[in-house]
């Protein structure tokens, strides 16, 4: 749905010296099933993930939501389905699965990735990255090192935007109200761009910004970090 994000991840990681592969056999991590109560239906996707990514040194995803599901739900799903061998495979793989900012800061040990983005930006910390993965200020460390970028603090940044996957469909009025609060705070910063580490949240907030003709665009963190001076010439 957002092909620019994984393309940006590949450009960024290759620029930093990583050898990147994108296995075409990969599928959804299964979180949509899990969070809606369909644990049994999620197990084949857990198995697919373990099979496809077993041989890699690191698995990097531009989504705190997906990484949170893999690290905190996959082993439980396999175990409760009686798949003990799969549970063991998942426990072996999960520590090598990283959200993008975690991988850059903790594994590669970099905060300045050579990016250039001459715009006024504010950052929304998505719930799963903040609360499940505890990425803390890693994305902010990376943004502060981007040349030309004017980073503005987002008021009430840690409040949920209201998306929450199927929550947005099952509780639409509450979701929109929460999103409206987030949009109000975004607009108060006079930022040109809202950045986050999950496109799902950006889709929700971006849709509300668009309907209000707020003039603020949304971008994934990877797309800013992959940006260079050559792109802006």
PDB file of C-alpha atoms in Angstrom, residues 2-219:
ATOM      1  CA  UNK A   2       2.951   2.330   0.618  1.00  0.00           C
ATOM      2  CA  UNK A   3       5.698   1.084  -1.728  1.00  0.00           C
ATOM      3  CA  UNK A   4       7.807   4.196  -1.152  1.00  0.00           C
ATOM      4  CA  UNK A   5       8.557   3.121   2.409  1.00  0.00           C
ATOM      5  CA  UNK A   6      10.210  -0.274   1.796  1.00  0.00           C
ATOM      6  CA  UNK A   7      12.069   1.196  -1.179  1.00  0.00           C
ATOM      7  CA  UNK A   8      13.401   3.915   1.115  1.00  0.00           C
ATOM      8  CA  UNK A   9      14.439   1.297   3.692  1.00  0.00           C
ATOM      9  CA  UNK A  10      16.443  -0.584   1.050  1.00  0.00           C
ATOM     10  CA  UNK A  11      18.138   2.601  -0.235  1.00  0.00           C
ATOM     11  CA  UNK A  12      18.986   3.675   3.295  1.00  0.00           C
ATOM     12  CA  UNK A  13      20.379   0.330   4.466  1.00  0.00           C
ATOM     13  CA  UNK A  14      22.414  -0.169   1.303  1.00  0.00           C
ATOM     14  CA  UNK A  15      23.845   3.345   1.690  1.00  0.00           C
ATOM     15  CA  UNK A  16      24.951   2.301   5.178  1.00  0.00           C
ATOM     16  CA  UNK A  17      26.731  -0.790   3.870  1.00  0.00           C
ATOM     17  CA  UNK A  18      24.129  -3.493   4.465  1.00  0.00           C
ATOM     18  CA  UNK A  19      23.391  -6.281   2.009  1.00  0.00           C
ATOM     19  CA  UNK A  20      19.619  -6.210   1.686  1.00  0.00           C
ATOM     20  CA  UNK A  21      17.299  -8.902   0.399  1.00  0.00           C
ATOM     21  CA  UNK A  22      13.531  -8.619   0.031  1.00  0.00           C
ATOM     22  CA  UNK A  23      12.103 -12.164   0.020  1.00  0.00           C
ATOM     23  CA  UNK A  24       9.114 -12.247  -2.293  1.00  0.00           C
ATOM     24  CA  UNK A  25       7.663 -15.183  -0.332  1.00  0.00           C
ATOM     25  CA  UNK A  26       6.929 -13.005   2.698  1.00  0.00           C
ATOM     26  CA  UNK A  27       3.356 -12.208   3.724  1.00  0.00           C
ATOM     27  CA  UNK A  28       1.515 -10.326   6.469  1.00  0.00           C
ATOM     28  CA  UNK A  29       2.859 -11.087   9.955  1.00  0.00           C
ATOM     29  CA  UNK A  30      -0.643 -12.103  11.081  1.00  0.00           C
ATOM     30  CA  UNK A  31      -1.319  -9.300  13.524  1.00  0.00           C
ATOM     31  CA  UNK A  32      -4.690  -8.478  11.973  1.00  0.00           C
ATOM     32  CA  UNK A  33      -5.899 -11.994  12.786  1.00  0.00           C
ATOM     33  CA  UNK A  34      -4.365 -12.001  16.253  1.00  0.00           C
ATOM     34  CA  UNK A  35      -5.753  -8.658  17.374  1.00  0.00           C
ATOM     35  CA  UNK A  36      -9.239  -9.575  16.147  1.00  0.00           C
ATOM     36  CA  UNK A  37      -9.363 -12.869  18.032  1.00  0.00           C
ATOM     37  CA  UNK A  38      -8.507 -15.274  15.210  1.00  0.00           C
ATOM     38  CA  UNK A  39      -5.435 -16.813  16.804  1.00  0.00           C
ATOM     39  CA  UNK A  40      -5.718 -20.149  14.985  1.00  0.00           C
ATOM     40  CA  UNK A  41      -5.893 -18.430  11.607  1.00  0.00           C
ATOM     41  CA  UNK A  42      -2.720 -16.487  12.408  1.00  0.00           C
ATOM     42  CA  UNK A  43      -0.565 -19.581  12.940  1.00  0.00           C
ATOM     43  CA  UNK A  44       0.077 -20.328   9.209  1.00  0.00           C
ATOM     44  CA  UNK A  45       1.375 -16.766   8.837  1.00  0.00           C
ATOM     45  CA  UNK A  46       3.627 -17.215  11.865  1.00  0.00           C
ATOM     46  CA  UNK A  47       4.973 -20.384  10.234  1.00  0.00           C
ATOM     47  CA  UNK A  48       5.486 -18.589   6.923  1.00  0.00           C
ATOM     48  CA  UNK A  49       7.380 -15.767   8.640  1.00  0.00           C
ATOM     49  CA  UNK A  50       9.655 -18.198  10.490  1.00  0.00           C
ATOM     50  CA  UNK A  51      10.363 -20.181   7.304  1.00  0.00           C
ATOM     51  CA  UNK A  52      11.059 -17.184   5.069  1.00  0.00           C
ATOM     52  CA  UNK A  53      13.285 -15.227   7.428  1.00  0.00           C
ATOM     53  CA  UNK A  54      15.088 -18.006   9.323  1.00  0.00           C
ATOM     54  CA  UNK A  55      18.459 -17.614   7.605  1.00  0.00           C
ATOM     55  CA  UNK A  56      19.028 -13.880   8.012  1.00  0.00           C
ATOM     56  CA  UNK A  57      21.321 -12.021  10.396  1.00  0.00           C
ATOM     57  CA  UNK A  58      18.659  -9.363  10.926  1.00  0.00           C
ATOM     58  CA  UNK A  59      15.086  -8.753   9.839  1.00  0.00           C
ATOM     59  CA  UNK A  60      14.275  -5.047   9.605  1.00  0.00           C
ATOM     60  CA  UNK A  61      10.720  -3.734   9.341  1.00  0.00           C
ATOM     61  CA  UNK A  62       9.495  -0.142   8.996  1.00  0.00           C
ATOM     62  CA  UNK A  63       6.638  -0.832  11.417  1.00  0.00           C
ATOM     63  CA  UNK A  64       6.684  -0.924  15.183  1.00  0.00           C
ATOM     64  CA  UNK A  65       3.268  -2.546  15.027  1.00  0.00           C
ATOM     65  CA  UNK A  66       4.451  -5.536  12.985  1.00  0.00           C
ATOM     66  CA  UNK A  67       7.690  -5.968  14.934  1.00  0.00           C
ATOM     67  CA  UNK A  68       5.763  -5.809  18.204  1.00  0.00           C
ATOM     68  CA  UNK A  69       3.479  -8.593  17.023  1.00  0.00           C
ATOM     69  CA  UNK A  70       6.381 -10.765  15.892  1.00  0.00           C
ATOM     70  CA  UNK A  71       8.413 -10.340  19.062  1.00  0.00           C
ATOM     71  CA  UNK A  72       5.589 -10.455  21.599  1.00  0.00           C
ATOM     72  CA  UNK A  73       2.824 -12.567  20.035  1.00  0.00           C
ATOM     73  CA  UNK A  74       4.266 -15.131  17.609  1.00  0.00           C
ATOM     74  CA  UNK A  75       5.741 -17.544  20.163  1.00  0.00           C
ATOM     75  CA  UNK A  76       2.548 -17.469  22.232  1.00  0.00           C
ATOM     76  CA  UNK A  77       0.400 -18.155  19.160  1.00  0.00           C
ATOM     77  CA  UNK A  78       2.548 -21.142  18.203  1.00  0.00           C
ATOM     78  CA  UNK A  79       2.673 -22.533  21.738  1.00  0.00           C
ATOM     79  CA  UNK A  80      -1.078 -22.229  22.305  1.00  0.00           C
ATOM     80  CA  UNK A  81      -1.691 -24.008  18.997  1.00  0.00           C
ATOM     81  CA  UNK A  82       0.420 -26.932  20.217  1.00  0.00           C
ATOM     82  CA  UNK A  83       3.177 -26.119  17.731  1.00  0.00           C
ATOM     83  CA  UNK A  84       6.142 -26.464  20.085  1.00  0.00           C
ATOM     84  CA  UNK A  85       8.736 -26.790  17.311  1.00  0.00           C
ATOM     85  CA  UNK A  86       7.424 -23.644  15.642  1.00  0.00           C
ATOM     86  CA  UNK A  87       7.424 -21.820  18.983  1.00  0.00           C
ATOM     87  CA  UNK A  88      11.109 -22.689  19.395  1.00  0.00           C
ATOM     88  CA  UNK A  89      11.883 -21.423  15.885  1.00  0.00           C
ATOM     89  CA  UNK A  90      10.080 -18.170  16.604  1.00  0.00           C
ATOM     90  CA  UNK A  91      11.898 -17.678  19.911  1.00  0.00           C
ATOM     91  CA  UNK A  92      15.195 -18.102  18.052  1.00  0.00           C
ATOM     92  CA  UNK A  93      14.244 -15.653  15.298  1.00  0.00           C
ATOM     93  CA  UNK A  94      12.417 -12.940  17.272  1.00  0.00           C
ATOM     94  CA  UNK A  95      15.527 -11.314  18.850  1.00  0.00           C
ATOM     95  CA  UNK A  96      16.872 -10.696  15.320  1.00  0.00           C
ATOM     96  CA  UNK A  97      13.751  -8.792  14.252  1.00  0.00           C
ATOM     97  CA  UNK A  98      14.135  -5.034  14.539  1.00  0.00           C
ATOM     98  CA  UNK A  99      12.066  -1.929  14.003  1.00  0.00           C
ATOM     99  CA  UNK A 100      14.022   0.372  11.667  1.00  0.00           C
ATOM    100  CA  UNK A 101      15.158   2.974  14.225  1.00  0.00           C
ATOM    101  CA  UNK A 102      16.234   0.208  16.641  1.00  0.00           C
ATOM    102  CA  UNK A 103      18.387  -1.386  13.959  1.00  0.00           C
ATOM    103  CA  UNK A 104      20.024   1.868  12.931  1.00  0.00           C
ATOM    104  CA  UNK A 105      20.827   3.105  16.439  1.00  0.00           C
ATOM    105  CA  UNK A 106      21.381  -0.133  18.380  1.00  0.00           C
ATOM    106  CA  UNK A 107      22.821  -2.507  15.766  1.00  0.00           C
ATOM    107  CA  UNK A 108      24.571  -0.279  13.229  1.00  0.00           C
ATOM    108  CA  UNK A 109      25.406   2.281  15.901  1.00  0.00           C
ATOM    109  CA  UNK A 110      24.568   5.331  13.791  1.00  0.00           C
ATOM    110  CA  UNK A 111      22.333   8.342  14.272  1.00  0.00           C
ATOM    111  CA  UNK A 112      23.638  10.474  11.392  1.00  0.00           C
ATOM    112  CA  UNK A 113      22.702   8.481   8.300  1.00  0.00           C
ATOM    113  CA  UNK A 114      23.743  11.191   5.852  1.00  0.00           C
ATOM    114  CA  UNK A 115      20.217  12.450   5.243  1.00  0.00           C
ATOM    115  CA  UNK A 116      19.144  15.904   4.060  1.00  0.00           C
ATOM    116  CA  UNK A 117      15.560  17.137   4.376  1.00  0.00           C
ATOM    117  CA  UNK A 118      15.076  20.934   4.427  1.00  0.00           C
ATOM    118  CA  UNK A 119      11.611  21.110   5.955  1.00  0.00           C
ATOM    119  CA  UNK A 120       9.848  21.845   9.245  1.00  0.00           C
ATOM    120  CA  UNK A 121       8.903  18.443  10.712  1.00  0.00           C
ATOM    121  CA  UNK A 122       7.051  17.125  13.765  1.00  0.00           C
ATOM    122  CA  UNK A 123       7.163  13.520  15.001  1.00  0.00           C
ATOM    123  CA  UNK A 124       4.318  11.269  16.200  1.00  0.00           C
ATOM    124  CA  UNK A 125       5.491   8.267  18.299  1.00  0.00           C
ATOM    125  CA  UNK A 126       3.173   5.414  17.382  1.00  0.00           C
ATOM    126  CA  UNK A 127       1.650   3.381  20.217  1.00  0.00           C
ATOM    127  CA  UNK A 128       3.213   0.001  19.456  1.00  0.00           C
ATOM    128  CA  UNK A 129       6.696   1.422  18.916  1.00  0.00           C
ATOM    129  CA  UNK A 130       6.375   3.470  22.084  1.00  0.00           C
ATOM    130  CA  UNK A 131       4.646   1.005  24.396  1.00  0.00           C
ATOM    131  CA  UNK A 132       5.403  -2.483  23.056  1.00  0.00           C
ATOM    132  CA  UNK A 133       8.930  -1.992  21.700  1.00  0.00           C
ATOM    133  CA  UNK A 134       9.948   0.985  23.833  1.00  0.00           C
ATOM    134  CA  UNK A 135      11.967   2.580  21.028  1.00  0.00           C
ATOM    135  CA  UNK A 136      12.021   5.739  23.184  1.00  0.00           C
ATOM    136  CA  UNK A 137      13.860   8.615  21.500  1.00  0.00           C
ATOM    137  CA  UNK A 138      15.704   6.601  18.840  1.00  0.00           C
ATOM    138  CA  UNK A 139      13.628   8.087  15.983  1.00  0.00           C
ATOM    139  CA  UNK A 140      14.205  11.571  17.410  1.00  0.00           C
ATOM    140  CA  UNK A 141      17.953  10.957  17.595  1.00  0.00           C
ATOM    141  CA  UNK A 142      17.893  10.093  13.905  1.00  0.00           C
ATOM    142  CA  UNK A 143      15.741  13.094  12.967  1.00  0.00           C
ATOM    143  CA  UNK A 144      17.902  15.541  14.928  1.00  0.00           C
ATOM    144  CA  UNK A 145      20.911  14.483  12.852  1.00  0.00           C
ATOM    145  CA  UNK A 146      19.220  15.156   9.489  1.00  0.00           C
ATOM    146  CA  UNK A 147      20.762  18.214   7.843  1.00  0.00           C
ATOM    147  CA  UNK A 148      18.337  21.021   7.034  1.00  0.00           C
ATOM    148  CA  UNK A 149      15.520  19.534   9.094  1.00  0.00           C
ATOM    149  CA  UNK A 150      13.722  21.785  11.575  1.00  0.00           C
ATOM    150  CA  UNK A 151      12.285  19.425  14.229  1.00  0.00           C
ATOM    151  CA  UNK A 152       9.344  20.812  16.200  1.00  0.00           C
ATOM    152  CA  UNK A 153       7.965  19.122  19.317  1.00  0.00           C
ATOM    153  CA  UNK A 154       4.439  17.745  18.943  1.00  0.00           C
ATOM    154  CA  UNK A 155       2.132  18.623  21.877  1.00  0.00           C
ATOM    155  CA  UNK A 156       0.633  15.580  23.636  1.00  0.00           C
ATOM    156  CA  UNK A 157       2.806  13.455  21.374  1.00  0.00           C
ATOM    157  CA  UNK A 158       2.323  10.228  23.325  1.00  0.00           C
ATOM    158  CA  UNK A 159      -1.467  10.248  22.987  1.00  0.00           C
ATOM    159  CA  UNK A 160      -2.844   7.614  20.613  1.00  0.00           C
ATOM    160  CA  UNK A 161      -3.967   8.898  17.210  1.00  0.00           C
ATOM    161  CA  UNK A 162      -7.079   6.690  17.331  1.00  0.00           C
ATOM    162  CA  UNK A 163      -6.258   4.278  14.525  1.00  0.00           C
ATOM    163  CA  UNK A 164      -5.560   1.008  16.361  1.00  0.00           C
ATOM    164  CA  UNK A 165      -6.166  -1.209  13.328  1.00  0.00           C
ATOM    165  CA  UNK A 166      -9.674  -2.665  13.452  1.00  0.00           C
ATOM    166  CA  UNK A 167     -10.480  -0.297  16.345  1.00  0.00           C
ATOM    167  CA  UNK A 168     -10.893   2.459  13.746  1.00  0.00           C
ATOM    168  CA  UNK A 169     -13.628   0.431  12.044  1.00  0.00           C
ATOM    169  CA  UNK A 170     -15.345  -0.973  15.122  1.00  0.00           C
ATOM    170  CA  UNK A 171     -15.297   2.316  17.042  1.00  0.00           C
ATOM    171  CA  UNK A 172     -15.253   4.849  14.230  1.00  0.00           C
ATOM    172  CA  UNK A 173     -16.651   7.833  16.155  1.00  0.00           C
ATOM    173  CA  UNK A 174     -14.138   7.457  18.987  1.00  0.00           C
ATOM    174  CA  UNK A 175     -11.337   6.885  16.498  1.00  0.00           C
ATOM    175  CA  UNK A 176     -12.157  10.045  14.544  1.00  0.00           C
ATOM    176  CA  UNK A 177     -12.430  12.099  17.740  1.00  0.00           C
ATOM    177  CA  UNK A 178      -8.986  10.918  18.858  1.00  0.00           C
ATOM    178  CA  UNK A 179      -7.614  11.602  15.385  1.00  0.00           C
ATOM    179  CA  UNK A 180      -9.087  15.108  15.430  1.00  0.00           C
ATOM    180  CA  UNK A 181      -7.207  15.846  18.663  1.00  0.00           C
ATOM    181  CA  UNK A 182      -3.990  14.628  17.073  1.00  0.00           C
ATOM    182  CA  UNK A 183      -4.568  16.751  13.966  1.00  0.00           C
ATOM    183  CA  UNK A 184      -5.197  19.833  16.101  1.00  0.00           C
ATOM    184  CA  UNK A 185      -1.865  19.316  17.840  1.00  0.00           C
ATOM    185  CA  UNK A 186      -0.073  18.716  14.529  1.00  0.00           C
ATOM    186  CA  UNK A 187      -1.470  21.906  13.042  1.00  0.00           C
ATOM    187  CA  UNK A 188      -0.418  23.894  16.113  1.00  0.00           C
ATOM    188  CA  UNK A 189       3.251  23.180  15.291  1.00  0.00           C
ATOM    189  CA  UNK A 190       3.105  24.843  11.841  1.00  0.00           C
ATOM    190  CA  UNK A 191       5.014  21.806  10.557  1.00  0.00           C
ATOM    191  CA  UNK A 192       5.118  21.064   6.843  1.00  0.00           C
ATOM    192  CA  UNK A 193       5.492  17.326   7.432  1.00  0.00           C
ATOM    193  CA  UNK A 194       4.273  14.857  10.057  1.00  0.00           C
ATOM    194  CA  UNK A 195       6.613  11.870  10.400  1.00  0.00           C
ATOM    195  CA  UNK A 196       6.044   8.533  12.159  1.00  0.00           C
ATOM    196  CA  UNK A 197       7.374   4.983  12.095  1.00  0.00           C
ATOM    197  CA  UNK A 198       4.092   3.273  11.123  1.00  0.00           C
ATOM    198  CA  UNK A 199       2.217   3.966   7.903  1.00  0.00           C
ATOM    199  CA  UNK A 200      -1.044   2.733   9.428  1.00  0.00           C
ATOM    200  CA  UNK A 201      -1.102   5.667  11.859  1.00  0.00           C
ATOM    201  CA  UNK A 202       0.012   8.042   9.117  1.00  0.00           C
ATOM    202  CA  UNK A 203      -2.865   6.861   6.906  1.00  0.00           C
ATOM    203  CA  UNK A 204      -5.358   7.687   9.651  1.00  0.00           C
ATOM    204  CA  UNK A 205      -3.885  11.067  10.580  1.00  0.00           C
ATOM    205  CA  UNK A 206      -3.101  11.898   6.959  1.00  0.00           C
ATOM    206  CA  UNK A 207      -6.678  11.232   5.918  1.00  0.00           C
ATOM    207  CA  UNK A 208      -7.961  13.666   8.535  1.00  0.00           C
ATOM    208  CA  UNK A 209      -5.346  16.280   7.583  1.00  0.00           C
ATOM    209  CA  UNK A 210      -6.326  15.936   3.934  1.00  0.00           C
ATOM    210  CA  UNK A 211     -10.051  16.318   4.639  1.00  0.00           C
ATOM    211  CA  UNK A 212      -9.323  19.479   6.601  1.00  0.00           C
ATOM    212  CA  UNK A 213      -7.045  20.772   3.814  1.00  0.00           C
ATOM    213  CA  UNK A 214      -4.464  21.403   6.512  1.00  0.00           C
ATOM    214  CA  UNK A 215      -1.552  21.586   4.096  1.00  0.00           C
ATOM    215  CA  UNK A 216       0.510  19.126   6.140  1.00  0.00           C
ATOM    216  CA  UNK A 217       1.808  16.016   4.394  1.00  0.00           C
ATOM    217  CA  UNK A 218       2.736  12.769   6.116  1.00  0.00           C
ATOM    218  CA  UNK A 219       5.902  10.741   5.559  1.00  0.00           C
TER     219      UNK A 219
END
